[in-house]
């Protein structure tokens, strides 16, 4: 079931996506309400799970993570137990930053970030292809990022 939100809730979500570090007083000013009800609304949005957390977005290239690549994984078996087992294995790989179960020819798409190509290759050979139930792995190296917009599109016009 989708959440029922009023205009102020949507505005709060939009503003927090743009700047999650702003003070409650500044947020309240931007959405046009006083600070105490603004804080209550934010807490209610957090408790409802609409706000999952707050984090700082880092520039991986400046920190020495020069390779972003995708691994497309096919499994031998797609039983629920096998899918869950693979998902649990993926959670233990710090190289994998995002993982999606897909429909179609590929079972999982993994976004991997590593310092260099050798580290990515070692991960593919030593860990991913050696993991239980993995039947096939295809990879694609990124050339450049053309869009990075990690927010939900909110139109409050």
Backbone as JSON Lines, residues from 0, in Angstrom:
{"i":0,"aa":"X","n":[0.84,-1.18,0.0],"ca":[0.0,0.0,0.0],"c":[0.88,1.24,0.0]}
{"i":1,"aa":"X","n":[0.57,2.19,-0.85],"ca":[1.33,3.42,-0.92],"c":[0.93,4.33,0.24]}
{"i":2,"aa":"X","n":[1.91,5.1,0.68],"ca":[1.68,6.01,1.79],"c":[0.77,7.15,1.37]}
{"i":3,"aa":"X","n":[-0.03,7.59,2.31],"ca":[-0.88,8.77,2.08],"c":[-0.17,9.97,2.68]}
{"i":4,"aa":"X","n":[0.27,10.84,1.81],"ca":[1.02,12.01,2.25],"c":[0.33,13.27,1.78]}
{"i":5,"aa":"X","n":[0.4,14.31,2.62],"ca":[-0.13,15.59,2.17],"c":[1.0,16.4,1.53]}
{"i":6,"aa":"X","n":[0.67,17.58,1.07],"ca":[1.63,18.42,0.35],"c":[2.84,18.75,1.2]}
{"i":7,"aa":"X","n":[2.63,19.0,2.48],"ca":[3.75,19.34,3.36],"c":[4.69,18.14,3.52]}
{"i":8,"aa":"X","n":[4.13,16.94,3.68],"ca":[4.98,15.74,3.77],"c":[5.84,15.58,2.52]}
{"i":9,"aa":"X","n":[5.21,15.75,1.35],"ca":[5.97,15.64,0.1],"c":[7.07,16.69,0.04]}
{"i":10,"aa":"X","n":[6.75,17.88,0.47],"ca":[7.74,18.97,0.46],"c":[8.89,18.64,1.4]}
{"i":11,"aa":"X","n":[8.59,18.11,2.57],"ca":[9.63,17.7,3.52],"c":[10.55,16.67,2.88]}
{"i":12,"aa":"X","n":[9.96,15.66,2.25],"ca":[10.77,14.61,1.61],"c":[11.65,15.18,0.52]}
{"i":13,"aa":"X","n":[11.1,16.07,-0.28],"ca":[11.88,16.69,-1.37],"c":[13.05,17.48,-0.8]}
{"i":14,"aa":"X","n":[12.79,18.29,0.19],"ca":[13.85,19.12,0.77],"c":[14.93,18.27,1.43]}
{"i":15,"aa":"X","n":[14.54,17.24,2.16],"ca":[15.53,16.39,2.82],"c":[16.37,15.61,1.82]}
{"i":16,"aa":"X","n":[15.8,15.23,0.68],"ca":[16.6,14.56,-0.35],"c":[17.67,15.49,-0.89]}
{"i":17,"aa":"X","n":[17.34,16.77,-1.0],"ca":[18.3,17.73,-1.54],"c":[19.37,18.09,-0.52]}
{"i":18,"aa":"X","n":[19.02,18.11,0.77],"ca":[19.99,18.46,1.81],"c":[19.55,17.83,3.12]}
{"i":19,"aa":"X","n":[20.03,16.63,3.38],"ca":[19.67,15.91,4.61],"c":[20.34,16.44,5.86]}
{"i":20,"aa":"X","n":[21.25,17.4,5.7],"ca":[21.97,17.95,6.85],"c":[21.36,19.24,7.38]}
{"i":21,"aa":"X","n":[20.35,19.76,6.71],"ca":[19.79,21.03,7.18],"c":[19.14,20.85,8.55]}
{"i":22,"aa":"X","n":[19.11,21.92,9.29],"ca":[18.49,21.88,10.61],"c":[16.98,21.77,10.46]}
{"i":23,"aa":"X","n":[16.34,21.32,11.52],"ca":[14.88,21.25,11.52],"c":[14.27,22.64,11.36]}
{"i":24,"aa":"X","n":[14.91,23.64,11.93],"ca":[14.41,25.02,11.82],"c":[14.43,25.46,10.36]}
{"i":25,"aa":"X","n":[15.53,25.16,9.65],"ca":[15.62,25.53,8.23],"c":[14.61,24.74,7.41]}
{"i":26,"aa":"X","n":[14.46,23.45,7.7],"ca":[13.48,22.64,6.99],"c":[12.07,23.2,7.2]}
{"i":27,"aa":"X","n":[11.75,23.51,8.42],"ca":[10.42,24.07,8.72],"c":[10.19,25.36,7.95]}
{"i":28,"aa":"X","n":[11.22,26.22,7.9],"ca":[11.1,27.48,7.16],"c":[10.83,27.2,5.67]}
{"i":29,"aa":"X","n":[11.55,26.24,5.1],"ca":[11.41,25.94,3.67],"c":[10.03,25.36,3.33]}
{"i":30,"aa":"X","n":[9.45,24.59,4.26],"ca":[8.15,23.99,3.95],"c":[6.98,24.81,4.48]}
{"i":31,"aa":"X","n":[7.28,25.88,5.19],"ca":[6.24,26.81,5.59],"c":[5.46,26.44,6.83]}
{"i":32,"aa":"X","n":[6.1,25.72,7.77],"ca":[5.45,25.41,9.05],"c":[6.44,25.71,10.17]}
{"i":33,"aa":"X","n":[5.99,25.68,11.42],"ca":[6.9,25.93,12.53],"c":[7.72,24.66,12.84]}
{"i":34,"aa":"X","n":[8.77,24.83,13.61],"ca":[9.72,23.76,13.86],"c":[9.14,22.54,14.59]}
{"i":35,"aa":"X","n":[8.35,22.71,15.68],"ca":[7.86,21.52,16.39],"c":[7.01,20.57,15.53]}
{"i":36,"aa":"X","n":[6.0,21.08,14.77],"ca":[5.26,20.14,13.93],"c":[6.1,19.56,12.79]}
{"i":37,"aa":"X","n":[7.09,20.32,12.34],"ca":[7.98,19.81,11.29],"c":[8.75,18.61,11.82]}
{"i":38,"aa":"X","n":[9.28,18.73,13.02],"ca":[10.03,17.63,13.62],"c":[9.13,16.41,13.83]}
{"i":39,"aa":"X","n":[7.89,16.63,14.27],"ca":[6.95,15.52,14.45],"c":[6.69,14.82,13.11]}
{"i":40,"aa":"X","n":[6.53,15.59,12.07],"ca":[6.29,15.01,10.74],"c":[7.5,14.2,10.27]}
{"i":41,"aa":"X","n":[8.69,14.75,10.45],"ca":[9.9,14.02,10.03],"c":[10.0,12.71,10.8]}
{"i":42,"aa":"X","n":[9.78,12.74,12.09],"ca":[9.84,11.51,12.89],"c":[8.78,10.51,12.44]}
{"i":43,"aa":"X","n":[7.59,10.99,12.1],"ca":[6.53,10.09,11.62],"c":[6.93,9.47,10.28]}
{"i":44,"aa":"X","n":[7.55,10.26,9.4],"ca":[8.01,9.74,8.11],"c":[9.12,8.7,8.31]}
{"i":45,"aa":"X","n":[9.98,8.93,9.29],"ca":[11.03,7.95,9.61],"c":[10.41,6.66,10.16]}
{"i":46,"aa":"X","n":[9.5,6.8,11.11],"ca":[8.87,5.63,11.72],"c":[8.05,4.82,10.71]}
{"i":47,"aa":"X","n":[7.48,5.5,9.73],"ca":[6.71,4.81,8.69],"c":[7.61,4.14,7.66]}
{"i":48,"aa":"X","n":[8.92,4.39,7.74],"ca":[9.86,3.78,6.81],"c":[10.0,4.53,5.5]}
{"i":49,"aa":"X","n":[9.37,5.68,5.37],"ca":[9.51,6.47,4.15],"c":[10.89,7.12,4.08]}
{"i":50,"aa":"X","n":[11.42,7.51,5.22],"ca":[12.81,7.96,5.3],"c":[13.59,6.79,5.89]}
{"i":51,"aa":"X","n":[14.43,6.2,5.05],"ca":[15.15,4.99,5.47],"c":[16.43,5.31,6.22]}
{"i":52,"aa":"X","n":[16.96,6.51,6.07],"ca":[18.2,6.86,6.74],"c":[18.8,8.1,6.13]}
{"i":53,"aa":"X","n":[19.95,8.47,6.66],"ca":[20.67,9.65,6.19],"c":[22.12,9.22,5.95]}
{"i":54,"aa":"X","n":[22.72,9.72,4.86],"ca":[24.1,9.36,4.59],"c":[24.78,10.46,3.8]}
{"i":55,"aa":"X","n":[26.08,10.37,3.79],"ca":[26.89,11.28,3.01],"c":[27.31,10.58,1.74]}
{"i":56,"aa":"X","n":[27.15,11.22,0.6],"ca":[27.56,10.65,-0.67],"c":[29.01,11.03,-0.94]}
{"i":57,"aa":"X","n":[29.85,10.04,-1.14],"ca":[31.27,10.27,-1.36],"c":[31.61,10.12,-2.83]}
{"i":58,"aa":"X","n":[32.68,10.78,-3.27],"ca":[33.16,10.64,-4.63],"c":[34.17,9.5,-4.64]}
{"i":59,"aa":"X","n":[33.75,8.34,-5.15],"ca":[34.6,7.14,-5.09],"c":[35.89,7.31,-5.89]}
{"i":60,"aa":"X","n":[35.87,8.02,-6.99],"ca":[37.07,8.21,-7.8],"c":[38.14,8.98,-7.03]}
{"i":61,"aa":"X","n":[37.74,10.04,-6.32],"ca":[38.69,10.82,-5.54],"c":[39.26,10.02,-4.37]}
{"i":62,"aa":"X","n":[38.54,8.97,-3.96],"ca":[39.01,8.14,-2.86],"c":[39.77,6.91,-3.36]}
{"i":63,"aa":"X","n":[40.04,6.85,-4.67],"ca":[40.86,5.77,-5.2],"c":[40.1,4.57,-5.75]}
{"i":64,"aa":"X","n":[38.79,4.66,-5.85],"ca":[38.0,3.57,-6.44],"c":[37.7,3.94,-7.89]}
{"i":65,"aa":"X","n":[38.63,3.54,-8.77],"ca":[38.59,3.99,-10.16],"c":[37.74,3.13,-11.08]}
{"i":66,"aa":"X","n":[37.39,1.92,-10.66],"ca":[36.66,1.01,-11.54],"c":[35.24,0.81,-11.03]}
{"i":67,"aa":"X","n":[34.28,1.09,-11.9],"ca":[32.88,0.73,-11.66],"c":[32.5,-0.22,-12.78]}
{"i":68,"aa":"X","n":[31.99,-1.38,-12.4],"ca":[31.64,-2.4,-13.39],"c":[30.36,-3.09,-12.96]}
{"i":69,"aa":"X","n":[29.75,-3.75,-13.91],"ca":[28.53,-4.51,-13.64],"c":[28.79,-5.98,-13.94]}
{"i":70,"aa":"X","n":[28.23,-6.82,-13.1],"ca":[28.3,-8.27,-13.33],"c":[26.87,-8.77,-13.47]}
{"i":71,"aa":"X","n":[26.63,-9.47,-14.56],"ca":[25.31,-10.06,-14.81],"c":[25.43,-11.55,-14.52]}
{"i":72,"aa":"X","n":[24.68,-12.01,-13.52],"ca":[24.85,-13.36,-12.98],"c":[23.65,-14.22,-13.32]}
{"i":73,"aa":"X","n":[23.93,-15.4,-13.85],"ca":[22.9,-16.42,-14.06],"c":[23.12,-17.54,-13.05]}
{"i":74,"aa":"X","n":[22.05,-18.02,-12.46],"ca":[22.15,-19.1,-11.47],"c":[21.68,-20.42,-12.08]}
{"i":75,"aa":"X","n":[22.19,-21.52,-11.54],"ca":[21.73,-22.85,-11.96],"c":[20.27,-23.04,-11.57]}
{"i":76,"aa":"X","n":[19.94,-22.65,-10.34],"ca":[18.6,-22.87,-9.8],"c":[18.02,-21.55,-9.3]}
{"i":77,"aa":"X","n":[16.73,-21.35,-9.57],"ca":[16.06,-20.13,-9.11],"c":[14.98,-20.43,-8.08]}
{"i":78,"aa":"X","n":[15.17,-21.5,-7.31],"ca":[14.21,-21.74,-6.24],"c":[14.34,-20.61,-5.22]}
{"i":79,"aa":"X","n":[13.31,-20.37,-4.48],"ca":[13.35,-19.27,-3.5],"c":[14.52,-19.43,-2.53]}
{"i":80,"aa":"X","n":[14.76,-20.64,-2.08],"ca":[15.87,-20.88,-1.14],"c":[17.21,-20.56,-1.79]}
{"i":81,"aa":"X","n":[17.39,-20.91,-3.06],"ca":[18.64,-20.62,-3.75],"c":[18.81,-19.13,-4.02]}
{"i":82,"aa":"X","n":[17.72,-18.45,-4.35],"ca":[17.79,-17.0,-4.55],"c":[18.18,-16.29,-3.26]}
{"i":83,"aa":"X","n":[17.55,-16.69,-2.17],"ca":[17.86,-16.09,-0.86],"c":[19.31,-16.38,-0.47]}
{"i":84,"aa":"X","n":[19.77,-17.6,-0.72],"ca":[21.15,-17.95,-0.38],"c":[22.13,-17.08,-1.17]}
{"i":85,"aa":"X","n":[21.86,-16.86,-2.46],"ca":[22.74,-16.01,-3.26],"c":[22.69,-14.57,-2.75]}
{"i":86,"aa":"X","n":[21.51,-14.07,-2.43],"ca":[21.39,-12.71,-1.9],"c":[22.2,-12.55,-0.62]}
{"i":87,"aa":"X","n":[22.18,-13.55,0.24],"ca":[22.96,-13.48,1.49],"c":[24.46,-13.47,1.2]}
{"i":88,"aa":"X","n":[24.88,-14.25,0.2],"ca":[26.3,-14.25,-0.18],"c":[26.7,-12.87,-0.69]}
{"i":89,"aa":"X","n":[25.87,-12.28,-1.52],"ca":[26.15,-10.95,-2.08],"c":[26.32,-9.91,-0.97]}
{"i":90,"aa":"X","n":[25.52,-10.0,0.07],"ca":[25.6,-9.03,1.17],"c":[26.98,-9.02,1.83]}
{"i":91,"aa":"X","n":[27.71,-10.11,1.73],"ca":[29.03,-10.2,2.33],"c":[30.15,-9.66,1.45]}
{"i":92,"aa":"X","n":[29.88,-9.29,0.22],"ca":[30.9,-8.78,-0.68],"c":[30.89,-7.25,-0.68]}
{"i":93,"aa":"X","n":[31.88,-6.63,-0.08],"ca":[31.92,-5.17,0.0],"c":[32.12,-4.53,-1.37]}
{"i":94,"aa":"X","n":[32.7,-5.25,-2.31],"ca":[32.88,-4.73,-3.67],"c":[31.53,-4.47,-4.33]}
{"i":95,"aa":"X","n":[30.54,-5.28,-4.01],"ca":[29.21,-5.12,-4.6],"c":[28.48,-4.02,-3.85]}
{"i":96,"aa":"X","n":[28.19,-2.93,-4.55],"ca":[27.54,-1.78,-3.92],"c":[26.03,-1.8,-4.11]}
{"i":97,"aa":"X","n":[25.56,-2.41,-5.2],"ca":[24.12,-2.54,-5.43],"c":[23.88,-3.9,-6.06]}
{"i":98,"aa":"X","n":[22.73,-4.48,-5.75],"ca":[22.37,-5.78,-6.31],"c":[20.89,-5.78,-6.61]}
{"i":99,"aa":"X","n":[20.55,-6.28,-7.8],"ca":[19.16,-6.34,-8.22],"c":[18.85,-7.73,-8.76]}
{"i":100,"aa":"X","n":[17.74,-8.32,-8.31],"ca":[17.24,-9.54,-8.91],"c":[16.41,-9.11,-10.12]}
{"i":101,"aa":"X","n":[16.65,-9.77,-11.26],"ca":[16.0,-9.39,-12.5],"c":[15.13,-10.51,-13.04]}
{"i":102,"aa":"X","n":[14.23,-10.15,-13.94],"ca":[13.52,-11.15,-14.71],"c":[14.2,-11.23,-16.07]}
{"i":103,"aa":"X","n":[14.05,-12.33,-16.75],"ca":[14.66,-12.47,-18.07],"c":[15.86,-13.39,-18.06]}
{"i":104,"aa":"X","n":[16.8,-13.13,-18.94],"ca":[17.95,-14.0,-19.14],"c":[18.95,-13.95,-18.0]}
{"i":105,"aa":"X","n":[19.02,-12.84,-17.29],"ca":[19.97,-12.66,-16.19],"c":[19.21,-12.69,-14.88]}
{"i":106,"aa":"X","n":[19.76,-13.38,-13.89],"ca":[19.08,-13.46,-12.59],"c":[19.41,-12.29,-11.68]}
{"i":107,"aa":"X","n":[20.67,-11.85,-11.69],"ca":[21.09,-10.74,-10.82],"c":[22.0,-9.8,-11.58]}
{"i":108,"aa":"X","n":[21.87,-8.51,-11.28],"ca":[22.77,-7.48,-11.78],"c":[23.48,-6.89,-10.57]}
{"i":109,"aa":"X","n":[24.8,-6.94,-10.58],"ca":[25.6,-6.45,-9.46],"c":[26.42,-5.25,-9.9]}
{"i":110,"aa":"X","n":[26.31,-4.16,-9.18],"ca":[27.17,-2.99,-9.42],"c":[28.37,-3.12,-8.5]}
{"i":111,"aa":"X","n":[29.54,-3.13,-9.08],"ca":[30.77,-3.33,-8.32],"c":[31.67,-2.1,-8.44]}
{"i":112,"aa":"X","n":[32.32,-1.74,-7.33],"ca":[33.24,-0.62,-7.31],"c":[34.55,-1.11,-6.69]}
{"i":113,"aa":"X","n":[35.66,-0.92,-7.43],"ca":[36.96,-1.4,-6.96],"c":[38.04,-0.35,-7.25]}
{"i":114,"aa":"X","n":[39.18,-0.49,-6.57],"ca":[40.26,0.47,-6.83],"c":[40.88,0.32,-8.22]}
{"i":115,"aa":"X","n":[40.88,-0.92,-8.74],"ca":[41.53,-1.13,-10.03],"c":[40.93,-2.36,-10.71]}
{"i":116,"aa":"X","n":[41.3,-2.53,-11.97],"ca":[40.76,-3.63,-12.76],"c":[41.19,-4.99,-12.2]}
{"i":117,"aa":"X","n":[42.41,-5.1,-11.71],"ca":[42.88,-6.38,-11.16],"c":[42.03,-6.82,-9.98]}
{"i":118,"aa":"X","n":[41.65,-5.9,-9.12],"ca":[40.81,-6.24,-7.97],"c":[39.45,-6.75,-8.44]}
{"i":119,"aa":"X","n":[38.88,-6.09,-9.45],"ca":[37.61,-6.55,-10.0],"c":[37.74,-7.94,-10.62]}
{"i":120,"aa":"X","n":[38.8,-8.15,-11.41],"ca":[39.02,-9.45,-12.03],"c":[39.19,-10.54,-10.97]}
{"i":121,"aa":"X","n":[39.95,-10.26,-9.93],"ca":[40.14,-11.24,-8.85],"c":[38.82,-11.58,-8.18]}
{"i":122,"aa":"X","n":[37.99,-10.58,-7.96],"ca":[36.67,-10.82,-7.36],"c":[35.84,-11.74,-8.25]}
{"i":123,"aa":"X","n":[35.81,-11.46,-9.54],"ca":[35.02,-12.27,-10.47],"c":[35.51,-13.72,-10.46]}
{"i":124,"aa":"X","n":[36.81,-13.91,-10.57],"ca":[37.38,-15.25,-10.68],"c":[37.33,-16.02,-9.36]}
{"i":125,"aa":"X","n":[37.75,-15.38,-8.28],"ca":[37.92,-16.08,-7.01],"c":[36.65,-16.17,-6.16]}
{"i":126,"aa":"X","n":[35.77,-15.19,-6.33],"ca":[34.6,-15.17,-5.45],"c":[33.3,-15.4,-6.2]}
{"i":127,"aa":"X","n":[33.03,-14.56,-7.2],"ca":[31.72,-14.63,-7.84],"c":[31.52,-15.93,-8.61]}
{"i":128,"aa":"X","n":[32.43,-16.27,-9.51],"ca":[32.23,-17.49,-10.29],"c":[32.38,-18.74,-9.44]}
{"i":129,"aa":"X","n":[33.07,-18.62,-8.3],"ca":[33.25,-19.76,-7.41],"c":[32.1,-19.92,-6.41]}
{"i":130,"aa":"X","n":[31.18,-18.96,-6.37],"ca":[30.07,-19.02,-5.41],"c":[29.12,-20.16,-5.76]}
{"i":131,"aa":"X","n":[28.53,-20.77,-4.75],"ca":[27.57,-21.84,-5.01],"c":[26.42,-21.37,-5.9]}
{"i":132,"aa":"X","n":[26.0,-22.23,-6.81],"ca":[24.83,-22.02,-7.66],"c":[25.04,-21.04,-8.81]}
{"i":133,"aa":"X","n":[26.24,-20.45,-8.94],"ca":[26.49,-19.52,-10.04],"c":[26.79,-20.31,-11.3]}
{"i":134,"aa":"X","n":[25.99,-20.07,-12.32],"ca":[26.15,-20.77,-13.59],"c":[26.94,-19.95,-14.61]}
{"i":135,"aa":"X","n":[26.64,-18.65,-14.67],"ca":[27.31,-17.81,-15.66],"c":[27.49,-16.4,-15.11]}
{"i":136,"aa":"X","n":[28.54,-15.74,-15.59],"ca":[28.81,-14.36,-15.23],"c":[29.27,-13.63,-16.48]}
{"i":137,"aa":"X","n":[28.61,-12.54,-16.78],"ca":[29.05,-11.63,-17.84],"c":[29.33,-10.29,-17.17]}
{"i":138,"aa":"X","n":[30.35,-9.59,-17.66],"ca":[30.72,-8.33,-17.04],"c":[30.72,-7.2,-18.06]}
{"i":139,"aa":"X","n":[30.58,-6.0,-17.55],"ca":[30.66,-4.79,-18.38],"c":[31.34,-3.7,-17.55]}
{"i":140,"aa":"X","n":[32.42,-3.15,-18.09],"ca":[33.11,-2.05,-17.44],"c":[32.47,-0.73,-17.86]}
{"i":141,"aa":"X","n":[32.33,0.18,-16.94],"ca":[31.78,1.48,-17.3],"c":[32.87,2.34,-17.91]}
{"i":142,"aa":"X","n":[32.48,3.17,-18.84],"ca":[33.41,4.12,-19.45],"c":[33.35,5.44,-18.68]}
{"i":143,"aa":"X","n":[32.15,5.91,-18.45],"ca":[31.95,7.1,-17.62],"c":[30.51,7.11,-17.13]}
{"i":144,"aa":"X","n":[30.3,7.78,-16.03],"ca":[28.96,7.96,-15.48],"c":[28.33,9.13,-16.2]}
{"i":145,"aa":"X","n":[27.13,8.93,-16.71],"ca":[26.45,10.0,-17.44],"c":[25.3,10.59,-16.65]}
{"i":146,"aa":"X","n":[24.89,9.91,-15.58],"ca":[23.86,10.45,-14.7],"c":[24.0,9.78,-13.34]}
{"i":147,"aa":"X","n":[23.89,10.58,-12.31],"ca":[23.95,10.06,-10.94],"c":[22.97,10.88,-10.12]}
{"i":148,"aa":"X","n":[21.76,10.41,-10.03],"ca":[20.7,11.14,-9.34],"c":[20.02,10.19,-8.37]}
{"i":149,"aa":"X","n":[20.62,9.98,-7.19],"ca":[20.11,8.97,-6.27],"c":[18.91,9.42,-5.42]}
{"i":150,"aa":"X","n":[17.96,10.07,-6.05],"ca":[16.79,10.53,-5.32],"c":[15.52,10.05,-6.01]}
{"i":151,"aa":"X","n":[14.43,10.07,-5.28],"ca":[13.12,9.75,-5.84],"c":[12.58,11.04,-6.47]}
{"i":152,"aa":"X","n":[12.12,10.99,-7.71],"ca":[11.6,12.2,-8.33],"c":[10.28,12.64,-7.67]}
{"i":153,"aa":"X","n":[10.3,13.78,-7.04],"ca":[9.13,14.3,-6.34],"c":[8.71,15.6,-7.01]}
{"i":154,"aa":"X","n":[7.5,15.61,-7.52],"ca":[6.96,16.81,-8.15],"c":[5.88,17.39,-7.24]}
{"i":155,"aa":"X","n":[6.18,18.52,-6.63],"ca":[5.21,19.13,-5.7],"c":[4.63,20.41,-6.27]}
{"i":156,"aa":"X","n":[4.7,20.54,-7.58],"ca":[4.18,21.79,-8.18],"c":[2.68,21.84,-8.16]}
